[in-house]
């Protein structure tokens, strides 16, 4: 059974068990209170009514689920509008990811590319990841086509690992771009420590759902896991063959 069929079945099963009083009388404040009582260890980032009567879109971090107004039932999956063929959950998820990335700010990223870039790619990168190194070799082509690349340091081995320490050293180097290139090519970089955003990058990656590196996030919210050559990335961004596509507003 495909995802659309599963979603329809779930909705048909759930709707009859939602009390009419809940559908008619619940407001967001009351629903939020019930959910906070049920999910005591969860910080609710956002709550809004879903397009389906009696269901609510619950956001925590960068994750989105659907819940009934009484807080009893939860649906984990994508909500798709069959008329417009739009994945409503994915659209909202993309907005949340972009908001979280922009909250970190470029001052806390390793940025390579023109200030007046046509498009922007944000990359979760591990300095010891072979495919990340291959992607880094494609950056000059991306820059030449008007794409700015913003790196978030994401040591997959976690905090305290050698890769983590190397990531911190890259950030603390006098020339971060040069140090990043050296680290990715297997060169030696001087061990350094300083105030750094690596923990923040790790936290964001966990919220986004990064499972491997590199993980790319386009400026329209699309997530591209794994390596892809510059030509394919440019085509995906609408910049193939010299096209000049502006970043989405």
PDB file of C-alpha atoms in Angstrom:
ATOM      1  CA  UNK A   1       0.000   0.000   0.000  1.00  0.00           C
ATOM      2  CA  UNK A   2       1.491   3.353  -0.982  1.00  0.00           C
ATOM      3  CA  UNK A   3       1.722   6.403   1.273  1.00  0.00           C
ATOM      4  CA  UNK A   4      -1.393   8.065  -0.145  1.00  0.00           C
ATOM      5  CA  UNK A   5      -3.498   4.986   0.462  1.00  0.00           C
ATOM      6  CA  UNK A   6      -2.135   4.553   3.982  1.00  0.00           C
ATOM      7  CA  UNK A   7      -2.921   8.186   4.778  1.00  0.00           C
ATOM      8  CA  UNK A   8      -6.501   7.897   3.548  1.00  0.00           C
ATOM      9  CA  UNK A   9      -7.049   4.711   5.573  1.00  0.00           C
ATOM     10  CA  UNK A  10      -5.607   6.319   8.710  1.00  0.00           C
ATOM     11  CA  UNK A  11      -7.836   9.346   8.368  1.00  0.00           C
ATOM     12  CA  UNK A  12     -10.936   7.245   7.801  1.00  0.00           C
ATOM     13  CA  UNK A  13     -10.116   5.183  10.874  1.00  0.00           C
ATOM     14  CA  UNK A  14      -9.381   8.142  13.093  1.00  0.00           C
ATOM     15  CA  UNK A  15     -12.148  10.574  12.255  1.00  0.00           C
ATOM     16  CA  UNK A  16     -15.037   8.500  13.738  1.00  0.00           C
ATOM     17  CA  UNK A  17     -13.339   8.292  17.140  1.00  0.00           C
ATOM     18  CA  UNK A  18     -12.951  12.068  17.511  1.00  0.00           C
ATOM     19  CA  UNK A  19     -15.778  13.270  19.780  1.00  0.00           C
ATOM     20  CA  UNK A  20     -18.050  15.809  18.136  1.00  0.00           C
ATOM     21  CA  UNK A  21     -17.588  18.101  21.115  1.00  0.00           C
ATOM     22  CA  UNK A  22     -13.840  18.117  20.493  1.00  0.00           C
ATOM     23  CA  UNK A  23     -14.303  18.970  16.834  1.00  0.00           C
ATOM     24  CA  UNK A  24     -16.767  21.750  17.571  1.00  0.00           C
ATOM     25  CA  UNK A  25     -15.559  23.320  20.783  1.00  0.00           C
ATOM     26  CA  UNK A  26     -11.793  22.995  20.892  1.00  0.00           C
ATOM     27  CA  UNK A  27      -9.697  26.083  20.431  1.00  0.00           C
ATOM     28  CA  UNK A  28      -5.933  26.082  20.089  1.00  0.00           C
ATOM     29  CA  UNK A  29      -5.309  27.139  23.687  1.00  0.00           C
ATOM     30  CA  UNK A  30      -7.377  24.259  25.059  1.00  0.00           C
ATOM     31  CA  UNK A  31      -5.775  21.752  22.703  1.00  0.00           C
ATOM     32  CA  UNK A  32      -2.291  22.998  23.590  1.00  0.00           C
ATOM     33  CA  UNK A  33      -3.037  22.626  27.298  1.00  0.00           C
ATOM     34  CA  UNK A  34      -4.209  19.023  26.841  1.00  0.00           C
ATOM     35  CA  UNK A  35      -1.170  18.160  24.733  1.00  0.00           C
ATOM     36  CA  UNK A  36       1.230  19.727  27.226  1.00  0.00           C
ATOM     37  CA  UNK A  37      -0.372  17.647  29.969  1.00  0.00           C
ATOM     38  CA  UNK A  38      -0.041  14.464  27.928  1.00  0.00           C
ATOM     39  CA  UNK A  39       3.448  15.136  26.534  1.00  0.00           C
ATOM     40  CA  UNK A  40       5.136  16.539  29.631  1.00  0.00           C
ATOM     41  CA  UNK A  41       8.668  16.130  28.262  1.00  0.00           C
ATOM     42  CA  UNK A  42       7.891  17.782  24.923  1.00  0.00           C
ATOM     43  CA  UNK A  43       8.366  21.448  24.072  1.00  0.00           C
ATOM     44  CA  UNK A  44       5.677  22.483  21.605  1.00  0.00           C
ATOM     45  CA  UNK A  45       7.098  24.890  19.037  1.00  0.00           C
ATOM     46  CA  UNK A  46       3.853  25.477  17.172  1.00  0.00           C
ATOM     47  CA  UNK A  47       0.279  24.236  17.047  1.00  0.00           C
ATOM     48  CA  UNK A  48      -2.255  24.955  14.341  1.00  0.00           C
ATOM     49  CA  UNK A  49      -5.463  23.492  12.989  1.00  0.00           C
ATOM     50  CA  UNK A  50      -4.909  20.975  10.184  1.00  0.00           C
ATOM     51  CA  UNK A  51      -7.004  20.997   6.987  1.00  0.00           C
ATOM     52  CA  UNK A  52      -8.790  17.879   8.294  1.00  0.00           C
ATOM     53  CA  UNK A  53     -11.483  18.746  10.888  1.00  0.00           C
ATOM     54  CA  UNK A  54     -10.556  17.566  14.375  1.00  0.00           C
ATOM     55  CA  UNK A  55      -6.855  17.217  13.629  1.00  0.00           C
ATOM     56  CA  UNK A  56      -4.060  19.569  14.611  1.00  0.00           C
ATOM     57  CA  UNK A  57      -0.548  20.063  13.288  1.00  0.00           C
ATOM     58  CA  UNK A  58       1.893  19.785  16.188  1.00  0.00           C
ATOM     59  CA  UNK A  59       5.455  21.027  15.730  1.00  0.00           C
ATOM     60  CA  UNK A  60       8.349  20.335  18.069  1.00  0.00           C
ATOM     61  CA  UNK A  61      11.777  21.381  16.864  1.00  0.00           C
ATOM     62  CA  UNK A  62      11.746  20.704  13.133  1.00  0.00           C
ATOM     63  CA  UNK A  63       9.401  17.713  13.393  1.00  0.00           C
ATOM     64  CA  UNK A  64       5.708  17.748  12.549  1.00  0.00           C
ATOM     65  CA  UNK A  65       2.962  15.283  13.502  1.00  0.00           C
ATOM     66  CA  UNK A  66      -0.833  15.335  13.448  1.00  0.00           C
ATOM     67  CA  UNK A  67      -2.813  14.869  16.658  1.00  0.00           C
ATOM     68  CA  UNK A  68      -6.471  14.764  17.611  1.00  0.00           C
ATOM     69  CA  UNK A  69      -7.848  17.576  19.723  1.00  0.00           C
ATOM     70  CA  UNK A  70      -8.177  15.373  22.796  1.00  0.00           C
ATOM     71  CA  UNK A  71      -4.498  14.402  22.556  1.00  0.00           C
ATOM     72  CA  UNK A  72      -5.340  10.703  22.342  1.00  0.00           C
ATOM     73  CA  UNK A  73      -4.381   9.884  18.759  1.00  0.00           C
ATOM     74  CA  UNK A  74      -1.252  10.808  16.809  1.00  0.00           C
ATOM     75  CA  UNK A  75      -0.479  10.362  13.117  1.00  0.00           C
ATOM     76  CA  UNK A  76       3.147  10.339  12.055  1.00  0.00           C
ATOM     77  CA  UNK A  77       3.512  10.842   8.320  1.00  0.00           C
ATOM     78  CA  UNK A  78       2.879  13.277   5.495  1.00  0.00           C
ATOM     79  CA  UNK A  79      -0.417  15.040   4.909  1.00  0.00           C
ATOM     80  CA  UNK A  80      -1.032  15.305   1.176  1.00  0.00           C
ATOM     81  CA  UNK A  81      -3.676  17.377  -0.585  1.00  0.00           C
ATOM     82  CA  UNK A  82      -4.897  15.038  -3.310  1.00  0.00           C
ATOM     83  CA  UNK A  83      -6.505  17.842  -5.315  1.00  0.00           C
ATOM     84  CA  UNK A  84      -3.420  20.034  -5.551  1.00  0.00           C
ATOM     85  CA  UNK A  85      -0.946  17.121  -5.212  1.00  0.00           C
ATOM     86  CA  UNK A  86       0.892  19.146  -2.569  1.00  0.00           C
ATOM     87  CA  UNK A  87       2.700  17.577   0.345  1.00  0.00           C
ATOM     88  CA  UNK A  88       1.510  19.976   3.038  1.00  0.00           C
ATOM     89  CA  UNK A  89       3.644  18.448   5.772  1.00  0.00           C
ATOM     90  CA  UNK A  90       6.802  18.685   3.692  1.00  0.00           C
ATOM     91  CA  UNK A  91       6.074  22.297   2.776  1.00  0.00           C
ATOM     92  CA  UNK A  92       5.754  23.260   6.436  1.00  0.00           C
ATOM     93  CA  UNK A  93       8.793  21.172   7.371  1.00  0.00           C
ATOM     94  CA  UNK A  94      10.885  22.983   4.757  1.00  0.00           C
ATOM     95  CA  UNK A  95       9.856  26.355   6.191  1.00  0.00           C
ATOM     96  CA  UNK A  96      10.833  25.242   9.689  1.00  0.00           C
ATOM     97  CA  UNK A  97      14.228  23.967   8.547  1.00  0.00           C
ATOM     98  CA  UNK A  98      15.026  27.211   6.728  1.00  0.00           C
ATOM     99  CA  UNK A  99      13.938  29.221   9.755  1.00  0.00           C
ATOM    100  CA  UNK A 100      16.213  27.168  12.028  1.00  0.00           C
ATOM    101  CA  UNK A 101      19.163  27.520   9.651  1.00  0.00           C
ATOM    102  CA  UNK A 102      18.741  31.269   9.345  1.00  0.00           C
ATOM    103  CA  UNK A 103      18.511  31.522  13.137  1.00  0.00           C
ATOM    104  CA  UNK A 104      22.100  30.247  13.312  1.00  0.00           C
ATOM    105  CA  UNK A 105      23.199  32.933  10.867  1.00  0.00           C
ATOM    106  CA  UNK A 106      26.063  33.064   8.395  1.00  0.00           C
ATOM    107  CA  UNK A 107      28.377  34.455  11.057  1.00  0.00           C
ATOM    108  CA  UNK A 108      28.256  30.955  12.569  1.00  0.00           C
ATOM    109  CA  UNK A 109      28.911  29.116   9.293  1.00  0.00           C
ATOM    110  CA  UNK A 110      31.887  28.619   7.007  1.00  0.00           C
ATOM    111  CA  UNK A 111      30.693  30.501   3.924  1.00  0.00           C
ATOM    112  CA  UNK A 112      32.247  30.143   0.474  1.00  0.00           C
ATOM    113  CA  UNK A 113      30.917  32.093  -2.481  1.00  0.00           C
ATOM    114  CA  UNK A 114      29.719  35.454  -3.742  1.00  0.00           C
ATOM    115  CA  UNK A 115      27.831  37.802  -1.448  1.00  0.00           C
ATOM    116  CA  UNK A 116      25.320  38.504  -4.236  1.00  0.00           C
ATOM    117  CA  UNK A 117      24.728  34.816  -4.962  1.00  0.00           C
ATOM    118  CA  UNK A 118      21.846  33.725  -7.173  1.00  0.00           C
ATOM    119  CA  UNK A 119      21.181  30.689  -4.990  1.00  0.00           C
ATOM    120  CA  UNK A 120      22.433  29.253  -1.712  1.00  0.00           C
ATOM    121  CA  UNK A 121      23.159  25.722  -0.527  1.00  0.00           C
ATOM    122  CA  UNK A 122      23.689  24.950   3.152  1.00  0.00           C
ATOM    123  CA  UNK A 123      25.717  21.783   3.757  1.00  0.00           C
ATOM    124  CA  UNK A 124      26.022  19.630   6.861  1.00  0.00           C
ATOM    125  CA  UNK A 125      29.588  18.368   6.489  1.00  0.00           C
ATOM    126  CA  UNK A 126      31.945  16.007   8.303  1.00  0.00           C
ATOM    127  CA  UNK A 127      35.608  16.919   7.818  1.00  0.00           C
ATOM    128  CA  UNK A 128      36.567  13.212   7.680  1.00  0.00           C
ATOM    129  CA  UNK A 129      33.811  12.174   5.261  1.00  0.00           C
ATOM    130  CA  UNK A 130      35.101  11.087   1.794  1.00  0.00           C
ATOM    131  CA  UNK A 131      31.923  12.131  -0.019  1.00  0.00           C
ATOM    132  CA  UNK A 132      32.055  15.502   1.741  1.00  0.00           C
ATOM    133  CA  UNK A 133      35.577  15.909   0.363  1.00  0.00           C
ATOM    134  CA  UNK A 134      34.303  15.117  -3.136  1.00  0.00           C
ATOM    135  CA  UNK A 135      31.539  17.681  -2.772  1.00  0.00           C
ATOM    136  CA  UNK A 136      34.061  20.266  -1.587  1.00  0.00           C
ATOM    137  CA  UNK A 137      35.924  19.820  -4.883  1.00  0.00           C
ATOM    138  CA  UNK A 138      32.724  20.867  -6.679  1.00  0.00           C
ATOM    139  CA  UNK A 139      32.397  24.136  -4.744  1.00  0.00           C
ATOM    140  CA  UNK A 140      34.444  26.255  -7.216  1.00  0.00           C
ATOM    141  CA  UNK A 141      32.069  25.224 -10.034  1.00  0.00           C
ATOM    142  CA  UNK A 142      29.078  26.106  -7.885  1.00  0.00           C
ATOM    143  CA  UNK A 143      30.586  29.463  -6.953  1.00  0.00           C
ATOM    144  CA  UNK A 144      31.328  30.244 -10.597  1.00  0.00           C
ATOM    145  CA  UNK A 145      27.667  29.635 -11.423  1.00  0.00           C
ATOM    146  CA  UNK A 146      26.584  32.035  -8.692  1.00  0.00           C
ATOM    147  CA  UNK A 147      25.892  29.562  -5.884  1.00  0.00           C
ATOM    148  CA  UNK A 148      27.006  30.312  -2.351  1.00  0.00           C
ATOM    149  CA  UNK A 149      27.897  27.302  -0.185  1.00  0.00           C
ATOM    150  CA  UNK A 150      27.450  27.571   3.577  1.00  0.00           C
ATOM    151  CA  UNK A 151      28.985  24.846   5.721  1.00  0.00           C
ATOM    152  CA  UNK A 152      27.658  23.590   9.039  1.00  0.00           C
ATOM    153  CA  UNK A 153      30.221  21.427  10.840  1.00  0.00           C
ATOM    154  CA  UNK A 154      28.607  18.077  11.632  1.00  0.00           C
ATOM    155  CA  UNK A 155      31.042  15.496  13.070  1.00  0.00           C
ATOM    156  CA  UNK A 156      29.060  12.264  12.826  1.00  0.00           C
ATOM    157  CA  UNK A 157      31.122  10.591  15.551  1.00  0.00           C
ATOM    158  CA  UNK A 158      29.703  13.083  18.019  1.00  0.00           C
ATOM    159  CA  UNK A 159      30.997  15.428  20.652  1.00  0.00           C
ATOM    160  CA  UNK A 160      34.478  14.673  21.978  1.00  0.00           C
ATOM    161  CA  UNK A 161      35.490  12.567  18.972  1.00  0.00           C
ATOM    162  CA  UNK A 162      38.646  13.268  16.978  1.00  0.00           C
ATOM    163  CA  UNK A 163      36.480  14.531  14.137  1.00  0.00           C
ATOM    164  CA  UNK A 164      34.719  16.859  16.561  1.00  0.00           C
ATOM    165  CA  UNK A 165      38.058  18.232  17.773  1.00  0.00           C
ATOM    166  CA  UNK A 166      39.183  18.686  14.187  1.00  0.00           C
ATOM    167  CA  UNK A 167      35.951  20.535  13.390  1.00  0.00           C
ATOM    168  CA  UNK A 168      36.580  22.890  16.304  1.00  0.00           C
ATOM    169  CA  UNK A 169      40.142  23.445  15.064  1.00  0.00           C
ATOM    170  CA  UNK A 170      38.804  24.354  11.629  1.00  0.00           C
ATOM    171  CA  UNK A 171      36.440  26.882  13.138  1.00  0.00           C
ATOM    172  CA  UNK A 172      39.141  28.381  15.344  1.00  0.00           C
ATOM    173  CA  UNK A 173      41.704  28.672  12.526  1.00  0.00           C
ATOM    174  CA  UNK A 174      42.738  32.106  11.279  1.00  0.00           C
ATOM    175  CA  UNK A 175      41.581  31.118   7.786  1.00  0.00           C
ATOM    176  CA  UNK A 176      38.578  28.796   8.189  1.00  0.00           C
ATOM    177  CA  UNK A 177      38.115  28.141   4.488  1.00  0.00           C
ATOM    178  CA  UNK A 178      41.749  27.153   4.057  1.00  0.00           C
ATOM    179  CA  UNK A 179      41.659  24.991   7.196  1.00  0.00           C
ATOM    180  CA  UNK A 180      38.473  23.282   6.039  1.00  0.00           C
ATOM    181  CA  UNK A 181      40.044  22.451   2.686  1.00  0.00           C
ATOM    182  CA  UNK A 182      43.150  21.090   4.395  1.00  0.00           C
ATOM    183  CA  UNK A 183      41.094  18.935   6.748  1.00  0.00           C
ATOM    184  CA  UNK A 184      39.023  17.515   3.908  1.00  0.00           C
ATOM    185  CA  UNK A 185      42.112  16.681   1.847  1.00  0.00           C
ATOM    186  CA  UNK A 186      43.762  14.829   4.717  1.00  0.00           C
ATOM    187  CA  UNK A 187      46.228  17.574   5.540  1.00  0.00           C
ATOM    188  CA  UNK A 188      47.293  18.577   9.005  1.00  0.00           C
ATOM    189  CA  UNK A 189      45.672  21.490  10.754  1.00  0.00           C
ATOM    190  CA  UNK A 190      46.868  23.089  13.952  1.00  0.00           C
ATOM    191  CA  UNK A 191      44.809  21.981  16.974  1.00  0.00           C
ATOM    192  CA  UNK A 192      42.930  24.961  18.351  1.00  0.00           C
ATOM    193  CA  UNK A 193      40.097  25.691  20.733  1.00  0.00           C
ATOM    194  CA  UNK A 194      37.834  28.704  20.988  1.00  0.00           C
ATOM    195  CA  UNK A 195      34.182  29.611  21.317  1.00  0.00           C
ATOM    196  CA  UNK A 196      32.519  27.759  18.438  1.00  0.00           C
ATOM    197  CA  UNK A 197      29.095  26.775  17.042  1.00  0.00           C
ATOM    198  CA  UNK A 198      29.809  23.055  16.461  1.00  0.00           C
ATOM    199  CA  UNK A 199      27.425  21.907  19.208  1.00  0.00           C
ATOM    200  CA  UNK A 200      24.751  24.141  17.718  1.00  0.00           C
ATOM    201  CA  UNK A 201      25.367  22.599  14.295  1.00  0.00           C
ATOM    202  CA  UNK A 202      25.020  19.098  15.772  1.00  0.00           C
ATOM    203  CA  UNK A 203      21.776  20.027  17.492  1.00  0.00           C
ATOM    204  CA  UNK A 204      20.330  21.487  14.304  1.00  0.00           C
ATOM    205  CA  UNK A 205      21.344  18.407  12.329  1.00  0.00           C
ATOM    206  CA  UNK A 206      19.508  16.198  14.801  1.00  0.00           C
ATOM    207  CA  UNK A 207      16.396  18.370  14.519  1.00  0.00           C
ATOM    208  CA  UNK A 208      16.527  18.320  10.731  1.00  0.00           C
ATOM    209  CA  UNK A 209      17.006  14.557  10.719  1.00  0.00           C
ATOM    210  CA  UNK A 210      20.484  14.389   9.218  1.00  0.00           C
ATOM    211  CA  UNK A 211      21.435  10.716   8.926  1.00  0.00           C
ATOM    212  CA  UNK A 212      24.624  11.030   6.917  1.00  0.00           C
ATOM    213  CA  UNK A 213      26.966  13.521   5.355  1.00  0.00           C
ATOM    214  CA  UNK A 214      26.983  15.462   3.247  1.00  0.00           C
ATOM    215  CA  UNK A 215      23.384  16.594   3.629  1.00  0.00           C
ATOM    216  CA  UNK A 216      22.464  19.597   1.510  1.00  0.00           C
ATOM    217  CA  UNK A 217      19.623  22.039   2.134  1.00  0.00           C
ATOM    218  CA  UNK A 218      18.606  24.230  -0.807  1.00  0.00           C
ATOM    219  CA  UNK A 219      17.368  27.768  -0.213  1.00  0.00           C
ATOM    220  CA  UNK A 220      13.837  26.607  -1.043  1.00  0.00           C
ATOM    221  CA  UNK A 221      13.914  24.041   1.762  1.00  0.00           C
ATOM    222  CA  UNK A 222      14.582  20.937  -0.300  1.00  0.00           C
ATOM    223  CA  UNK A 223      16.893  18.441   1.377  1.00  0.00           C
ATOM    224  CA  UNK A 224      19.363  16.464  -0.728  1.00  0.00           C
ATOM    225  CA  UNK A 225      21.190  13.680   1.121  1.00  0.00           C
ATOM    226  CA  UNK A 226      24.555  12.524  -0.181  1.00  0.00           C
ATOM    227  CA  UNK A 227      26.993  13.624  -2.844  1.00  0.00           C
ATOM    228  CA  UNK A 228      25.968  15.033  -6.204  1.00  0.00           C
ATOM    229  CA  UNK A 229      28.239  16.674  -8.803  1.00  0.00           C
ATOM    230  CA  UNK A 230      27.973  20.387  -9.471  1.00  0.00           C
ATOM    231  CA  UNK A 231      26.199  19.918 -12.803  1.00  0.00           C
ATOM    232  CA  UNK A 232      23.331  17.998 -11.192  1.00  0.00           C
ATOM    233  CA  UNK A 233      23.064  20.460  -8.332  1.00  0.00           C
ATOM    234  CA  UNK A 234      22.960  23.395 -10.731  1.00  0.00           C
ATOM    235  CA  UNK A 235      20.249  21.686 -12.758  1.00  0.00           C
ATOM    236  CA  UNK A 236      18.231  21.098  -9.593  1.00  0.00           C
ATOM    237  CA  UNK A 237      18.611  24.785  -8.735  1.00  0.00           C
ATOM    238  CA  UNK A 238      17.538  25.910 -12.197  1.00  0.00           C
ATOM    239  CA  UNK A 239      20.995  27.221 -13.052  1.00  0.00           C
ATOM    240  CA  UNK A 240      21.946  24.770 -15.767  1.00  0.00           C
ATOM    241  CA  UNK A 241      23.074  26.191 -19.119  1.00  0.00           C
ATOM    242  CA  UNK A 242      23.622  29.645 -17.708  1.00  0.00           C
ATOM    243  CA  UNK A 243      20.077  30.167 -16.481  1.00  0.00           C
ATOM    244  CA  UNK A 244      19.674  32.934 -13.909  1.00  0.00           C
ATOM    245  CA  UNK A 245      17.146  31.750 -11.390  1.00  0.00           C
ATOM    246  CA  UNK A 246      16.716  33.951  -8.341  1.00  0.00           C
ATOM    247  CA  UNK A 247      16.500  32.495  -4.876  1.00  0.00           C
ATOM    248  CA  UNK A 248      12.925  32.069  -3.619  1.00  0.00           C
ATOM    249  CA  UNK A 249      11.596  34.906  -1.484  1.00  0.00           C
TER     250      UNK A 249
END
